C-alpha positions as semicolon CSV with decimal commas, in nm:
position;residue;x (nm);y (nm);z (nm)
1;M;1,804;-0,050;-1,324
2;K;1,628;-0,280;-1,078
3;I;1,297;-0,164;-0,934
4;V;1,129;-0,352;-0,649
5;V;0,756;-0,297;-0,605
6;L;0,586;-0,378;-0,274
7;V;0,248;-0,543;-0,313
8;K;-0,011;-0,658;-0,063
9;E;-0,325;-0,866;-0,078
10;V;-0,624;-0,703;0,092
11;P;-0,993;-0,785;0,135
12;D;-1,191;-0,686;-0,173
13;T;-1,330;-0,335;-0,128
14;Y;-1,664;-0,457;-0,268
15;G;-1,704;-0,699;0,022
16;E;-1,795;-0,631;0,383
17;R;-1,500;-0,556;0,609
18;R;-1,499;-0,627;0,980
19;L;-1,249;-0,647;1,264
20;D;-1,239;-0,949;1,491
21;P;-1,361;-0,805;1,824
22;T;-1,132;-1,041;2,018
23;T;-0,805;-1,004;1,830
24;G;-0,860;-0,662;1,671
25;I;-0,732;-0,809;1,343
26;L;-0,912;-0,758;1,014
27;D;-1,121;-1,058;0,909
28;R;-0,964;-1,191;0,589
29;S;-1,195;-1,484;0,531
30;G;-1,356;-1,322;0,224
31;D;-1,221;-1,257;-0,124
32;L;-0,867;-1,117;-0,138
33;V;-0,725;-0,903;-0,417
34;V;-0,410;-0,706;-0,495
35;D;-0,440;-0,364;-0,336
36;E;-0,526;-0,118;-0,612
37;I;-0,271;0,137;-0,490
38;D;0,001;-0,129;-0,524
39;E;-0,106;-0,195;-0,882
40;R;-0,051;0,175;-0,948
41;A;0,294;0,149;-0,789
42;L;0,370;-0,142;-1,021
43;E;0,250;0,061;-1,319
44;V;0,514;0,325;-1,237
45;A;0,783;0,060;-1,260
46;L;0,639;-0,103;-1,573
47;Q;0,617;0,227;-1,757
48;Y;0,988;0,276;-1,695
49;K;1,056;-0,079;-1,814
50;D;0,853;-0,012;-2,131
51;G;1,117;0,241;-2,234
52;H;1,417;0,060;-2,087
53;K;1,410;-0,305;-2,185
54;D;1,715;-0,388;-1,974
55;A;1,535;-0,279;-1,655
56;E;1,424;-0,548;-1,409
57;V;1,100;-0,523;-1,210
58;V;1,060;-0,739;-0,900
59;V;0,739;-0,768;-0,697
60;L;0,775;-0,836;-0,325
61;A;0,506;-0,935;-0,075
62;V;0,496;-1,026;0,293
63;G;0,205;-1,247;0,388
64;P;0,051;-1,594;0,406
65;A;0,044;-1,851;0,126
66;S;-0,247;-1,674;-0,043
67;A;-0,021;-1,373;-0,111
68;K;0,125;-1,573;-0,400
69;D;-0,190;-1,486;-0,595
70;A;-0,106;-1,116;-0,558
71;L;0,247;-1,183;-0,677
72;R;0,127;-1,385;-0,976
73;K;-0,100;-1,094;-1,067
74;G;0,203;-0,865;-1,062
75;L;0,396;-1,108;-1,280
76;S;0,108;-1,128;-1,527
77;M;0,108;-0,747;-1,552
78;G;0,474;-0,753;-1,657
79;A;0,704;-0,792;-1,356
80;D;1,004;-1,019;-1,418
81;R;1,012;-1,215;-1,093
82;A;0,867;-1,224;-0,743
83;V;0,983;-1,259;-0,383
84;H;0,743;-1,387;-0,116
85;V;0,828;-1,353;0,255
86;E;0,609;-1,625;0,407
87;D;0,633;-1,736;0,767
88;D;0,380;-1,836;1,033
89;A;0,574;-1,613;1,273
90;L;0,444;-1,311;1,080
91;A;0,078;-1,383;1,158
92;G;-0,064;-1,073;1,326
93;A;0,248;-0,868;1,249
94;D;0,222;-0,494;1,304
95;A;0,359;-0,228;1,070
96;L;0,710;-0,233;1,217
97;V;0,749;-0,611;1,201
98;T;0,621;-0,602;0,842
99;A;0,868;-0,326;0,756
100;R;1,153;-0,526;0,911
101;A;1,063;-0,828;0,698
102;I;1,046;-0,614;0,383
103;A;1,377;-0,443;0,461
104;A;1,545;-0,778;0,526
105;A;1,425;-0,911;0,190
106;L;1,537;-0,594;0,014
107;R;1,888;-0,627;0,154
108;G;1,921;-0,937;-0,060
109;E;1,841;-0,740;-0,374
110;A;2,084;-0,500;-0,540
111;F;1,796;-0,263;-0,613
112;D;1,799;0,093;-0,737
113;L;1,445;0,193;-0,642
114;V;1,161;0,070;-0,420
115;V;0,807;0,173;-0,516
116;A;0,508;0,125;-0,285
117;G;0,155;0,250;-0,239
118;N;0,130;0,529;0,015
119;E;-0,117;0,334;0,233
120;S;-0,301;0,004;0,212
121;T;-0,678;0,002;0,186
122;D;-0,711;-0,230;0,485
123;G;-0,482;-0,090;0,754
124;R;-0,466;0,273;0,632
125;G;-0,154;0,320;0,841
126;G;0,055;0,484;0,569
127;I;0,381;0,430;0,759
128;V;0,541;0,116;0,614
129;P;0,721;0,293;0,324
130;A;0,876;0,540;0,568
131;M;0,976;0,262;0,806
132;V;1,140;0,065;0,524
133;A;1,333;0,371;0,411
134;E;1,448;0,439;0,766
135;L;1,558;0,079;0,824
136;L;1,760;0,084;0,502
137;G;1,897;0,434;0,557
138;L;1,751;0,561;0,229
139;P;1,571;0,880;0,125
140;L;1,192;0,864;0,098
141;L;0,977;1,056;-0,147
142;G;0,631;1,000;-0,008
143;S;0,278;1,033;-0,145
144;L;0,370;1,120;-0,503
145;G;0,110;1,172;-0,774
146;E;0,369;1,173;-1,052
147;V;0,703;0,991;-1,071
148;A;0,993;1,027;-1,317
149;I;1,285;0,782;-1,297
150;A;1,622;0,870;-1,448
151;D;1,973;0,728;-1,430
152;G;2,095;0,797;-1,081
153;S;1,790;0,983;-0,948
154;V;1,414;0,983;-0,903
155;R;1,187;1,285;-0,920
156;G;0,822;1,326;-0,831
157;T;0,537;1,561;-0,759
158;R;0,331;1,558;-0,441
159;L;-0,013;1,702;-0,506
160;T;-0,224;1,855;-0,230
161;E;-0,536;2,069;-0,227
162;T;-0,330;2,386;-0,219
163;A;0,003;2,309;-0,387
164;A;0,215;2,086;-0,607
165;T;0,557;2,015;-0,454
166;T;0,840;1,876;-0,668
167;L;1,082;1,642;-0,490
168;S;1,394;1,454;-0,598
169;A;1,645;1,213;-0,448
170;P;1,952;1,019;-0,560
171;L;1,920;0,643;-0,608
172;P;1,883;0,410;-0,430
173;A;1,563;0,547;-0,279
174;V;1,210;0,460;-0,169
175;V;0,901;0,625;-0,314
176;S;0,531;0,586;-0,235
177;V;0,252;0,682;-0,473
178;T;-0,108;0,790;-0,432
179;E;-0,427;0,723;-0,627
180;K;-0,334;1,024;-0,845
181;S;-0,052;0,822;-1,004
182;A;-0,080;0,623;-1,327
183;E;-0,376;0,388;-1,362
184;A;-0,265;0,026;-1,373
185;R;-0,273;-0,179;-1,691
186;F;-0,470;-0,503;-1,724
187;P;-0,282;-0,831;-1,774
188;N;-0,318;-0,969;-2,127
189;F;-0,348;-1,337;-2,215
190;K;0,023;-1,370;-2,290
191;G;0,110;-1,209;-1,958
192;I;-0,119;-1,444;-1,767
193;M;0,033;-1,751;-1,932
194;T;0,397;-1,645;-1,896
195;A;0,344;-1,549;-1,530
196;K;0,317;-1,919;-1,447
197;R;0,676;-1,973;-1,561
198;K;0,836;-1,667;-1,401
199;P;1,050;-1,715;-1,087
200;L;0,878;-1,680;-0,750
201;A;1,117;-1,720;-0,457
202;V;0,986;-1,790;-0,105
203;R;1,186;-1,665;0,193
204;S;1,137;-1,721;0,567
205;T;1,211;-1,476;0,847
206;G;1,489;-1,701;0,975
207;E;1,652;-1,720;0,636
208;L;1,640;-1,341;0,602
209;G;1,754;-1,270;0,958
210;V;1,449;-1,060;1,042
211;G;1,493;-1,102;1,417
212;S;1,203;-1,059;1,657
213;T;0,857;-1,089;1,502
214;T;0,673;-0,995;1,821
215;P;0,451;-0,694;1,748
216;G;0,546;-0,383;1,940
217;S;0,194;-0,244;1,919
218;R;-0,147;-0,397;1,981
219;V;-0,511;-0,309;1,937
220;L;-0,662;-0,217;2,273
221;T;-1,032;-0,205;2,182
222;V;-1,253;-0,257;1,881
223;A;-1,599;-0,101;1,856
224;E;-1,844;-0,057;1,575
225;R;-1,901;0,297;1,457
226;P;-2,227;0,424;1,612
227;A;-2,519;0,464;1,378
228;R;-2,559;0,812;1,242
229;A;-2,832;1,000;1,427
230;A;-3,127;1,127;1,226
231;G;-3,124;1,499;1,159
232;T;-3,390;1,753;1,256
233;T;-3,638;1,846;0,984
234;I;-3,762;2,205;0,982
235;A;-4,075;2,254;0,774
236;D;-4,114;2,603;0,635
237;E;-4,435;2,755;0,773
238;G;-4,316;3,109;0,738
239;D;-4,087;3,095;1,040
240;A;-3,826;2,845;0,915
241;G;-3,547;3,105;0,926
242;E;-3,616;3,195;1,289
243;R;-3,639;2,831;1,391
244;L;-3,312;2,751;1,212
245;V;-3,132;3,035;1,392
246;A;-3,274;2,917;1,724
247;F;-3,159;2,561;1,647
248;L;-2,804;2,676;1,573
249;R;-2,788;2,903;1,878
250;E;-2,903;2,622;2,102
251;R;-2,605;2,418;1,983
252;K;-2,371;2,719;2,006
253;A;-2,303;2,700;1,633
254;I;-2,354;3,076;1,595
């Protein structure tokens, strides 16, 4: 069983995030970390590997040179090797170009399962896993809170506010997980030290045959969210109820 986990480096959620008003691209000059949802995706794969020692877990990232840090984190957590798609042509890539690069890298792996986070904490697009599955012609089980991997199939539960839906698909397949999935483990000292010796292959778009890297979509405008307006305070002087009703009627709320 070979499981490939997609990981991404994103701006630290504890730092300030801003879009460049000219390019519409997220400013990544601050601290970068592995996206937490991708760590949870990796935990799904590692839990399977814990019970199946012959399983191989590969972490794959598309991004600049700094993305190697995210891959090394995955290796320190327990992944066996890493693949880094790094190319200046991917700067400013949209979701589809990113998905094409991922799919091209995956075609070079005889994988059984691809596991990803359902959406990154920077872009919040939530469409890359579906695009990858479509490009590879594979079934997608999206937004799973629980995942069970077996020989020849994968099964999972999608949790919503009103229902729990059980889904399954034959392997190979693509799954994406939510924040309801398993909490990621912390790397131990041995894992951190051995990660330095684990294989990390770097691939270019030309080598993988990605094709056009010109984004098909672009950001038209970027604007800061307007400040929240102050509410109206109604002091109770015996007529608060009447004044509240009048306030709501004026705004056609009742």
